[in-house]
Short mmCIF file of C-alpha atoms in Angstrom, two decimals:
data_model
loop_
_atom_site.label_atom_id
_atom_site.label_comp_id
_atom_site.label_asym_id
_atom_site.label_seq_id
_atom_site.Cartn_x
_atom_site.Cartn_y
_atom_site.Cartn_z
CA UNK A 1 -70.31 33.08 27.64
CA UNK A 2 -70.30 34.10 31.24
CA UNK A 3 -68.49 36.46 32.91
CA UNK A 4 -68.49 38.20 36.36
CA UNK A 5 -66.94 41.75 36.46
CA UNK A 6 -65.84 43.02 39.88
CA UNK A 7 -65.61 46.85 40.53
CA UNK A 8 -63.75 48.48 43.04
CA UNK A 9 -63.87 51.85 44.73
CA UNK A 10 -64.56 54.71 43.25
CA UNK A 11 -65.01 52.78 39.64
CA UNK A 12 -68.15 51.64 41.56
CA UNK A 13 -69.98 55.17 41.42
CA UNK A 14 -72.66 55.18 39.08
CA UNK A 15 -72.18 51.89 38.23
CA UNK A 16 -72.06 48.49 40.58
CA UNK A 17 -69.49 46.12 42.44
CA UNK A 18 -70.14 42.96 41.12
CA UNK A 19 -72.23 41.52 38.14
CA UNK A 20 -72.50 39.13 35.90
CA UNK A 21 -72.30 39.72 32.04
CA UNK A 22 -73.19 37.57 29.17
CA UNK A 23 -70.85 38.30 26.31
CA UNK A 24 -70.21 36.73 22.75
CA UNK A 25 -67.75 33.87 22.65
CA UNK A 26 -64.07 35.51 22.17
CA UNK A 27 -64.75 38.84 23.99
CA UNK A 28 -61.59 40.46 25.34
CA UNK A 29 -61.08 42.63 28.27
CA UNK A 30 -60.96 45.82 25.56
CA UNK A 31 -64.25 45.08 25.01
CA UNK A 32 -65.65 44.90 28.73
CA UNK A 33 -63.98 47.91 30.16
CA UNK A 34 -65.36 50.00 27.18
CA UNK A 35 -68.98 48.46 27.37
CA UNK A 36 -68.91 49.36 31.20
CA UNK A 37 -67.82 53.12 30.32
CA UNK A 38 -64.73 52.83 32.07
CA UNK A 39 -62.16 55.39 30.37
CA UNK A 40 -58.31 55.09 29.73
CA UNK A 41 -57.92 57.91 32.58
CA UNK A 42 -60.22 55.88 34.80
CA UNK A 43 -58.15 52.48 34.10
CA UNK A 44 -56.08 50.83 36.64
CA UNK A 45 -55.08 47.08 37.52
CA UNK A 46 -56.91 44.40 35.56
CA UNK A 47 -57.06 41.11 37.07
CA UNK A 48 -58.41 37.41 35.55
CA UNK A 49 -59.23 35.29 38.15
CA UNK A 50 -56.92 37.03 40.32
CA UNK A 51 -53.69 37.01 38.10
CA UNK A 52 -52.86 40.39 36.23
CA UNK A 53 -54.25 40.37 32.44
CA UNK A 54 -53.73 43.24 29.59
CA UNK A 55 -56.59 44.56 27.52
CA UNK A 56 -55.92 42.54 24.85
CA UNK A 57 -56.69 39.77 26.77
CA UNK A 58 -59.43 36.88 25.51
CA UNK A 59 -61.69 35.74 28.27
CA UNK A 60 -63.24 32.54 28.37
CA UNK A 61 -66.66 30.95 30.11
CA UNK A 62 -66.36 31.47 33.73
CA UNK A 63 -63.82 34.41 34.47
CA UNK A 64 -63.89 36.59 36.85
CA UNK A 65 -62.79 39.96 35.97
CA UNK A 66 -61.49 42.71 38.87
CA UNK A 67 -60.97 46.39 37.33
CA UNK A 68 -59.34 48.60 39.72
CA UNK A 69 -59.58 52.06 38.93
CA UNK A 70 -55.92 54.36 38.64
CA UNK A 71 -54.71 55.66 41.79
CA UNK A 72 -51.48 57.95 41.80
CA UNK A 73 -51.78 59.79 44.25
CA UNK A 74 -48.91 60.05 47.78
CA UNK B 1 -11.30 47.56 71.15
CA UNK B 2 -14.45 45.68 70.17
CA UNK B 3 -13.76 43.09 72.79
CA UNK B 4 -13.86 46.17 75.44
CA UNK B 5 -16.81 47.28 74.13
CA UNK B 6 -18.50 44.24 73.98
CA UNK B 7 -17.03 43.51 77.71
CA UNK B 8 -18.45 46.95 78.22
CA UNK B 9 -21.90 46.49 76.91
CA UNK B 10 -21.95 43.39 79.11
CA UNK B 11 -22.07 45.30 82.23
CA UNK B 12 -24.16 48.60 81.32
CA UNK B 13 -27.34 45.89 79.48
CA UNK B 14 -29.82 45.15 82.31
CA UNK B 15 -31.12 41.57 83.50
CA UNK B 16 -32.98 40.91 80.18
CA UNK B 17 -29.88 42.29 78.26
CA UNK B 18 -31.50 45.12 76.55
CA UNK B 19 -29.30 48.44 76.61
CA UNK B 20 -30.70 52.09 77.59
CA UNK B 21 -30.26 54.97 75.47
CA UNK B 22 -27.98 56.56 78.31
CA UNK B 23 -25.76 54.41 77.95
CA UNK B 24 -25.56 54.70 74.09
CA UNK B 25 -24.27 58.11 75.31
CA UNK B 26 -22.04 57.04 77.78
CA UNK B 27 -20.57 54.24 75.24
CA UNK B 28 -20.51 56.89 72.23
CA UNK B 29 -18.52 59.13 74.52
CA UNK B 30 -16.50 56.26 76.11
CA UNK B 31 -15.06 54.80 73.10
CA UNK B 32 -15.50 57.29 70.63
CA UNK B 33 -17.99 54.87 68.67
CA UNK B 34 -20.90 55.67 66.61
CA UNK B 35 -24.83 54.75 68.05
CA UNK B 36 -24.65 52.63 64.61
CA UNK B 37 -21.63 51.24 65.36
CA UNK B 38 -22.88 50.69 69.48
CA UNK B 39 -26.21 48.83 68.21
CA UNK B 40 -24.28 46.59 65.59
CA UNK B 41 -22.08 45.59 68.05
CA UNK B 42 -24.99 45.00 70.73
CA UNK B 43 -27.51 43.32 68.40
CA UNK B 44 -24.54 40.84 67.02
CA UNK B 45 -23.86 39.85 70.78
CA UNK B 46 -27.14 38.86 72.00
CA UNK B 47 -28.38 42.41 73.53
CA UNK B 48 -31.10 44.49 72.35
CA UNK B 49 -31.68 48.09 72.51
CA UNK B 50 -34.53 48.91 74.98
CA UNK B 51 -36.31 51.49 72.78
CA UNK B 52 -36.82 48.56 70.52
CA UNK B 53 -38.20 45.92 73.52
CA UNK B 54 -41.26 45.69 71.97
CA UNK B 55 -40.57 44.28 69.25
CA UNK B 56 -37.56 41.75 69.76
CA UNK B 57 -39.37 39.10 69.59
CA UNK B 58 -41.69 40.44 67.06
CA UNK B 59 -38.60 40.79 64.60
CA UNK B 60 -35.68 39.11 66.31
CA UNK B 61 -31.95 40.01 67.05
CA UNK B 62 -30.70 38.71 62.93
CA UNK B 63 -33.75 40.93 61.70
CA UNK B 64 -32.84 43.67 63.22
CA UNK B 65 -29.03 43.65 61.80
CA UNK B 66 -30.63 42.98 58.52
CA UNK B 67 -32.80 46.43 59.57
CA UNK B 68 -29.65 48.60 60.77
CA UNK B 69 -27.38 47.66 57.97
CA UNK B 70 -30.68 48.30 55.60
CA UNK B 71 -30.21 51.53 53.23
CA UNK B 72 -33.75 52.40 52.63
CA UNK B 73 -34.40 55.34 50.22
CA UNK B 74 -37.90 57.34 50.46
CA UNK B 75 -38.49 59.16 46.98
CA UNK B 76 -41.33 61.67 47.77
CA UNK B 77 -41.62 63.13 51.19
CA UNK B 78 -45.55 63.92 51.62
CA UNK B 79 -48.14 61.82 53.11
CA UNK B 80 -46.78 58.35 52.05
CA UNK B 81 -42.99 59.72 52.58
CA UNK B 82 -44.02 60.75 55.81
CA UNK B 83 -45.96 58.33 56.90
CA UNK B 84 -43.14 55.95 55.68
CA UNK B 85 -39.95 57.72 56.85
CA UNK B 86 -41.77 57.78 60.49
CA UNK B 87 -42.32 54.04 60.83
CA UNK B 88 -39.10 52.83 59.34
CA UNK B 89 -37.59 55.34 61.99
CA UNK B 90 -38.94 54.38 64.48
CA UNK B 91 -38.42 50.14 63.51
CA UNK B 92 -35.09 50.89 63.47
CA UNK B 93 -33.63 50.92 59.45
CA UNK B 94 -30.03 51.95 59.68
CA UNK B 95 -29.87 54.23 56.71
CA UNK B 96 -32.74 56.47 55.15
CA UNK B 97 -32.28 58.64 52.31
CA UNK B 98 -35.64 61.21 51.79
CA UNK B 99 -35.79 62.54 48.69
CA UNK B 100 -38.12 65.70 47.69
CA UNK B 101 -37.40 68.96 46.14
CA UNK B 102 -40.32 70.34 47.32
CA UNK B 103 -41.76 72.61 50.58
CA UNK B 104 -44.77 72.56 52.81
CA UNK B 105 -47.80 73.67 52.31
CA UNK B 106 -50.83 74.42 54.31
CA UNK B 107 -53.30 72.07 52.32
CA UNK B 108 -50.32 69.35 54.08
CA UNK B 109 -51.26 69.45 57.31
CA UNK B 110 -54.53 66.94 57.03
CA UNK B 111 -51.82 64.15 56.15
CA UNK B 112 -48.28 64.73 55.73
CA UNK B 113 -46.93 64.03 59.71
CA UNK B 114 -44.11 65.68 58.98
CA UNK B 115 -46.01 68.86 58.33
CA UNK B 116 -46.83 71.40 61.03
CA UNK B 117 -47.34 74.89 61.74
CA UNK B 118 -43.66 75.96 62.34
CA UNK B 119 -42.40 74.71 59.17
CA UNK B 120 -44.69 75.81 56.28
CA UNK B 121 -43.08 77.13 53.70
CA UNK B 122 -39.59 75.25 54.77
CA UNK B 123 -38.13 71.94 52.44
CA UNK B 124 -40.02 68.57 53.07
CA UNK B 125 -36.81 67.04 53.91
CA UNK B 126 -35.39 69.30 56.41
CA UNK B 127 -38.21 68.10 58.54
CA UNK B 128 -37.55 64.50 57.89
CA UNK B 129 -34.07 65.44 59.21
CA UNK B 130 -34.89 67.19 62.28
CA UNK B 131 -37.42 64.32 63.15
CA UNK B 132 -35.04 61.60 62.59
CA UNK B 133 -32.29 63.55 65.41
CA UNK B 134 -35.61 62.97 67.56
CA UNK B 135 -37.47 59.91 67.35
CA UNK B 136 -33.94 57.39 66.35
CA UNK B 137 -30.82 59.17 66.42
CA UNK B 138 -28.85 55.63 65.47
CA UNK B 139 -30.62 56.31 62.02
CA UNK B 140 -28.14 57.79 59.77
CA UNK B 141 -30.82 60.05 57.84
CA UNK B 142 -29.43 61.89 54.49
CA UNK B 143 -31.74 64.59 52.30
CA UNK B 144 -31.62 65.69 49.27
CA UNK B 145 -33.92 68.81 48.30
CA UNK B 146 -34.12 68.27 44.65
CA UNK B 147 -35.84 65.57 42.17
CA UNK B 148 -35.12 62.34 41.89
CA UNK B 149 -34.05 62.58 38.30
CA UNK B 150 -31.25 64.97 39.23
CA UNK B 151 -27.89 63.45 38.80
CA UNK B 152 -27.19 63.83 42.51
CA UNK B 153 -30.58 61.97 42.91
CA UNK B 154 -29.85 59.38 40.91
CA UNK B 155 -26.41 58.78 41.60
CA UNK B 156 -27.92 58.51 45.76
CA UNK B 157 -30.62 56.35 44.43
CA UNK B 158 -28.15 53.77 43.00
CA UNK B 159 -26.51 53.26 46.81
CA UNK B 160 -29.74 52.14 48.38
CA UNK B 161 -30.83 48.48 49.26
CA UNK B 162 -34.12 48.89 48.24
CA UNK B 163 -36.37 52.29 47.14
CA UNK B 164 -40.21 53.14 48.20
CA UNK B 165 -42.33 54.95 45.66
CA UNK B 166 -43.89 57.95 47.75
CA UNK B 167 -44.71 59.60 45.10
CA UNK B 168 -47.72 61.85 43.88
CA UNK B 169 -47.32 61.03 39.36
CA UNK B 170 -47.74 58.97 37.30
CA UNK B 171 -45.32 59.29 34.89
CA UNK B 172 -42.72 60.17 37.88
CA UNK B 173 -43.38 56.79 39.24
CA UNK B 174 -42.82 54.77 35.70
CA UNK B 175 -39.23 56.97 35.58
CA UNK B 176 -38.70 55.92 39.02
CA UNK B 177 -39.46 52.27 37.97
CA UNK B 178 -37.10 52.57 35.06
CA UNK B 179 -34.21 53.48 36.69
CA UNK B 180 -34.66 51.23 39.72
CA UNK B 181 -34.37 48.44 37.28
CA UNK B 182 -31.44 50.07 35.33
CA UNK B 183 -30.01 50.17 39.14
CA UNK B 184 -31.81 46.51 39.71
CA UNK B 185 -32.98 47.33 43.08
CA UNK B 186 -36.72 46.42 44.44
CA UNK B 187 -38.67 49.17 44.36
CA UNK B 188 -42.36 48.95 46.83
CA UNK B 189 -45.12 50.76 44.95
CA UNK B 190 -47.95 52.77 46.72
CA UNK B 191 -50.58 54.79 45.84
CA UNK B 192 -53.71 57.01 47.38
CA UNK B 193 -57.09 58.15 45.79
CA UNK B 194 -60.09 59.31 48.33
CA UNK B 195 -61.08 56.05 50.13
CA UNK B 196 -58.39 53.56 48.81
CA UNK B 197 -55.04 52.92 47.86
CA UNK B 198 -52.47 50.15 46.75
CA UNK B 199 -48.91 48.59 47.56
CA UNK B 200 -47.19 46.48 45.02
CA UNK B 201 -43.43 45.04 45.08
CA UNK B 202 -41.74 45.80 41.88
CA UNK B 203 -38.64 43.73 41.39
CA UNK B 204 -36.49 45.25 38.91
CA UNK B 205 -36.79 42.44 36.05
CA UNK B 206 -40.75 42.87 36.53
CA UNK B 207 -43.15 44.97 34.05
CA UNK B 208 -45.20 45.64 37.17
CA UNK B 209 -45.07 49.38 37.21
CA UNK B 210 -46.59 49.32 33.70
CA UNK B 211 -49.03 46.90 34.53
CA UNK B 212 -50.78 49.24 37.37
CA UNK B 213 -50.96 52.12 34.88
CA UNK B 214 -51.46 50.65 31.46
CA UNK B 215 -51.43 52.88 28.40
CA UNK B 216 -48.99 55.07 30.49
CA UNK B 217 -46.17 53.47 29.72
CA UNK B 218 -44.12 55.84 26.48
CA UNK B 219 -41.62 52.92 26.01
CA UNK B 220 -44.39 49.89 25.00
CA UNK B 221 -47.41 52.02 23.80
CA UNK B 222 -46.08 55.27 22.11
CA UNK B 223 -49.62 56.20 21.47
CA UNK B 224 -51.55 59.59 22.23
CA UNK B 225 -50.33 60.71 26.22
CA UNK B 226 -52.97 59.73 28.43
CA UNK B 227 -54.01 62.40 31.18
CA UNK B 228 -52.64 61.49 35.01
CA UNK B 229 -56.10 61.13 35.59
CA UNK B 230 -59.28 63.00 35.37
CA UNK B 231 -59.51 64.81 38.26
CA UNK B 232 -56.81 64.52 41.05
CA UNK B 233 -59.00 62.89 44.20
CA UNK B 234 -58.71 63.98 47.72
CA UNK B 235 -56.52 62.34 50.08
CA UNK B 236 -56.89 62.13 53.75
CA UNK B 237 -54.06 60.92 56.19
CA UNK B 238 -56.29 57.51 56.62
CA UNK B 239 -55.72 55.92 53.25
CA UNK B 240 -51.90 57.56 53.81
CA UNK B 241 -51.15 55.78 56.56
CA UNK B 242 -52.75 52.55 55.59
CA UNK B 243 -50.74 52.54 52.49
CA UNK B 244 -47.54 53.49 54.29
CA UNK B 245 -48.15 50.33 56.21
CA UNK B 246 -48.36 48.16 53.82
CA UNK B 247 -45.50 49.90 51.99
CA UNK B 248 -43.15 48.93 55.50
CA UNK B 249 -44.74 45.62 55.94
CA UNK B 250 -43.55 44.84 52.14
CA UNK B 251 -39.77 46.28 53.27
CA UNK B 252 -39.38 44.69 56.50
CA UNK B 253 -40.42 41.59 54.41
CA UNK B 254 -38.02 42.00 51.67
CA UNK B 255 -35.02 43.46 53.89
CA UNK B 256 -34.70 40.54 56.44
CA UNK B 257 -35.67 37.78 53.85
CA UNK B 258 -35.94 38.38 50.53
CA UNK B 259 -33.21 40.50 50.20
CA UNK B 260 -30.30 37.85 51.62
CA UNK B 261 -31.09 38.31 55.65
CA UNK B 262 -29.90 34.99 57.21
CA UNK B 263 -31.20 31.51 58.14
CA UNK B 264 -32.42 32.66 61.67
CA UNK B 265 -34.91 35.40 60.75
CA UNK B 266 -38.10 35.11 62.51
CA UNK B 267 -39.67 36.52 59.51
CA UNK B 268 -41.10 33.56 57.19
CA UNK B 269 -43.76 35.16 54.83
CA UNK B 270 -45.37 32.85 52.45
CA UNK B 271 -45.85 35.69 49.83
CA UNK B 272 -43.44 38.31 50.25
CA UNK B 273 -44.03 39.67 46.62
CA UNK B 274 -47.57 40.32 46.87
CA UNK B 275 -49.55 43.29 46.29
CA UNK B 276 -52.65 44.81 47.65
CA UNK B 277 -55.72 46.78 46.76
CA UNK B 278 -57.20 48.80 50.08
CA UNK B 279 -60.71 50.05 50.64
CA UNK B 280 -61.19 51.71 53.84
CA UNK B 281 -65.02 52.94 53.02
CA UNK B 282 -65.92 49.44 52.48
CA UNK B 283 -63.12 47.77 54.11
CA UNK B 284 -61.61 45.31 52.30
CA UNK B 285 -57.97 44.29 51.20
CA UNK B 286 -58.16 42.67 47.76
CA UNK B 287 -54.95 40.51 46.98
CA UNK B 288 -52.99 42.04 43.87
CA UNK B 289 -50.44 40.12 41.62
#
């Protein structure tokens, strides 16, 4: 299946903003963020096709994935 | 006595009805009123103040009760507090509570507004104070110069309308989410990291604050603690104030609709409740849930 994972700000660095990835039928969202190299301390808002998702989340032909990365600073 | 103050405000307003702070001080003085009680009175009779001209049609005379009445509390008073504190002044919220235990510093003075030469080394809040005397003195601004979790924080906390996260933790801002919904009050999320930041609106029966920080959150995933992050990332007093914009935008919004303002608000958002991601090195504001 296809998917198309959308970076944003600094989880860009080193890596890209948008891209498509082919992954096996009943690949979750674990398995994305940890095949990009993003890291728990890295991790921020995860969006499916612009609705919030969890990790544990199964993704399907089609989605579109947004990873924003943890921001905590004021 | 209202109907000679009302008779009063009649003749002081000018042609377009809009009343001059002079003659909040003659009316204060006058009557023995309060420049709260002088506005409420005005705005609920079809006058406006002047200092706020420029924006009565922007927000209109019921949205601007909803505004004074408002009791707003600011939990963290450093770039996003002060950022925040400074335009809900100057908007005109009636009540503003500033929480922060903590004083300034030097490496505060590329973003925090409230932050200057003089007062280094003096309480956060004690500038938010002094600054409210000078930019709205109708504001009724109270300080409290210790953290949030205090029991005189949280028992302040519990009083307010609604409560912006100005925060610089993590794990400070999932307490602050806790007891906002213990409290059930709407708490408005924001955050800064080098280029970008985020607002989100976290009603008090949502899991929202866990869902911007996930495996933070003790209560659902008592697993190994995470680190804040891995490196804490510059901030400049650009992604401050962007965020601090968004942060009012989402409390105007919420104050003189959401939260029970009447009929006759001019203030009609579709999505009230949303969230946003902001990149201002590659500008772009990315809708959030």
């Amino acid at each position: 299946m296809q998917v198309t994972v959308k970076l944003f700000a600094g989880l860009r660095q080193g890596r890209f903003a948008i891209r498509e990835f082919e992954f096996a039928d009943g690949a979750g969202m674990a398995r994305i963020v940890a095949d990009i190299g993003i890291s728990d301390s890295e991790l921020g808002i995860l969006l499916c096709n612009g609705r919030h998702t969890e990790l544990s989340c199964k993704l399907e032909d089609g989605d579109v994935v947004s990873i924003f990365p943890k921001i905590g600073g004021g | 006595m209202a109907a000679a103050l009302v008779e009063y405000l009649r003749k002081v307003v000018d042609s377009e009805g809009l009343l001059s702070w002079s003659a909040y001080r003659d009316i204060g003085a006058r009557f023995a009123v309060t420049y709260r009680e002088i506005e409420e009175t005005a705005l609920k009779n079809g006058f406006f103040p002047k200092r706020l001209q420029r924006q009565r049609n922007l927000f209109g005379a019921a949205a601007q009760l909803d505004l004074l009445k408002a009791k707003v509390a600011i939990v963290g008073c450093g770039g996003l507090g002060g950022a925040v504190f400074e335009m809900l002044l100057r908007i005109g919220v009636g009540h503003l509570l500033v929480i922060d235990p903590d004083f300034f510093d030097e490496s505060n003075l590329n973003r925090q507004f409230l932050a200057t030469i003089e007062n280094l080394g003096r309480y956060k809040v004690d500038a938010a104070l002094a600054r409210g005397r000078l930019v709205n003195p109708v504001a009724e601004v109270e300080t409290l110069n210790q953290v949030f979790q205090s029991a005189a924080g949280r028992a302040r906390l519990a009083l307010c309308d609604l409560v912006l996260d100005a925060l610089d933790s993590v794990s400070a801002r999932l307490e602050l989410a806790r007891l906002c919904a213990q409290n059930q009050q709407m708490l408005i999320h924001g955050a800064v990291a080098g280029w970008s930041g985020q607002m989100v609106p976290v009603p008090s029966d949502s899991e929202k604050m866990a869902q911007i920080y996930p495996g933070n959150n003790p209560e659902t995933e008592p697993v190994v603690p995470l680190p804040e992050t891995e490196e804490p990332l510059d901030n400049s007093a650009l992604t401050v104030n962007a965020v601090a914009a968004l942060q009012v935008a989402a409390a105007v919004r919420y104050v003189c609709n959401f939260g029970g303002g009447p009929e006759t608000s001019a203030i009609k958002p579709e999505s009230g409740l949303a969230g946003c991601f902001i990149d201002l090195l590659e500008p772009a504001l990315e809708r959030l849930f």
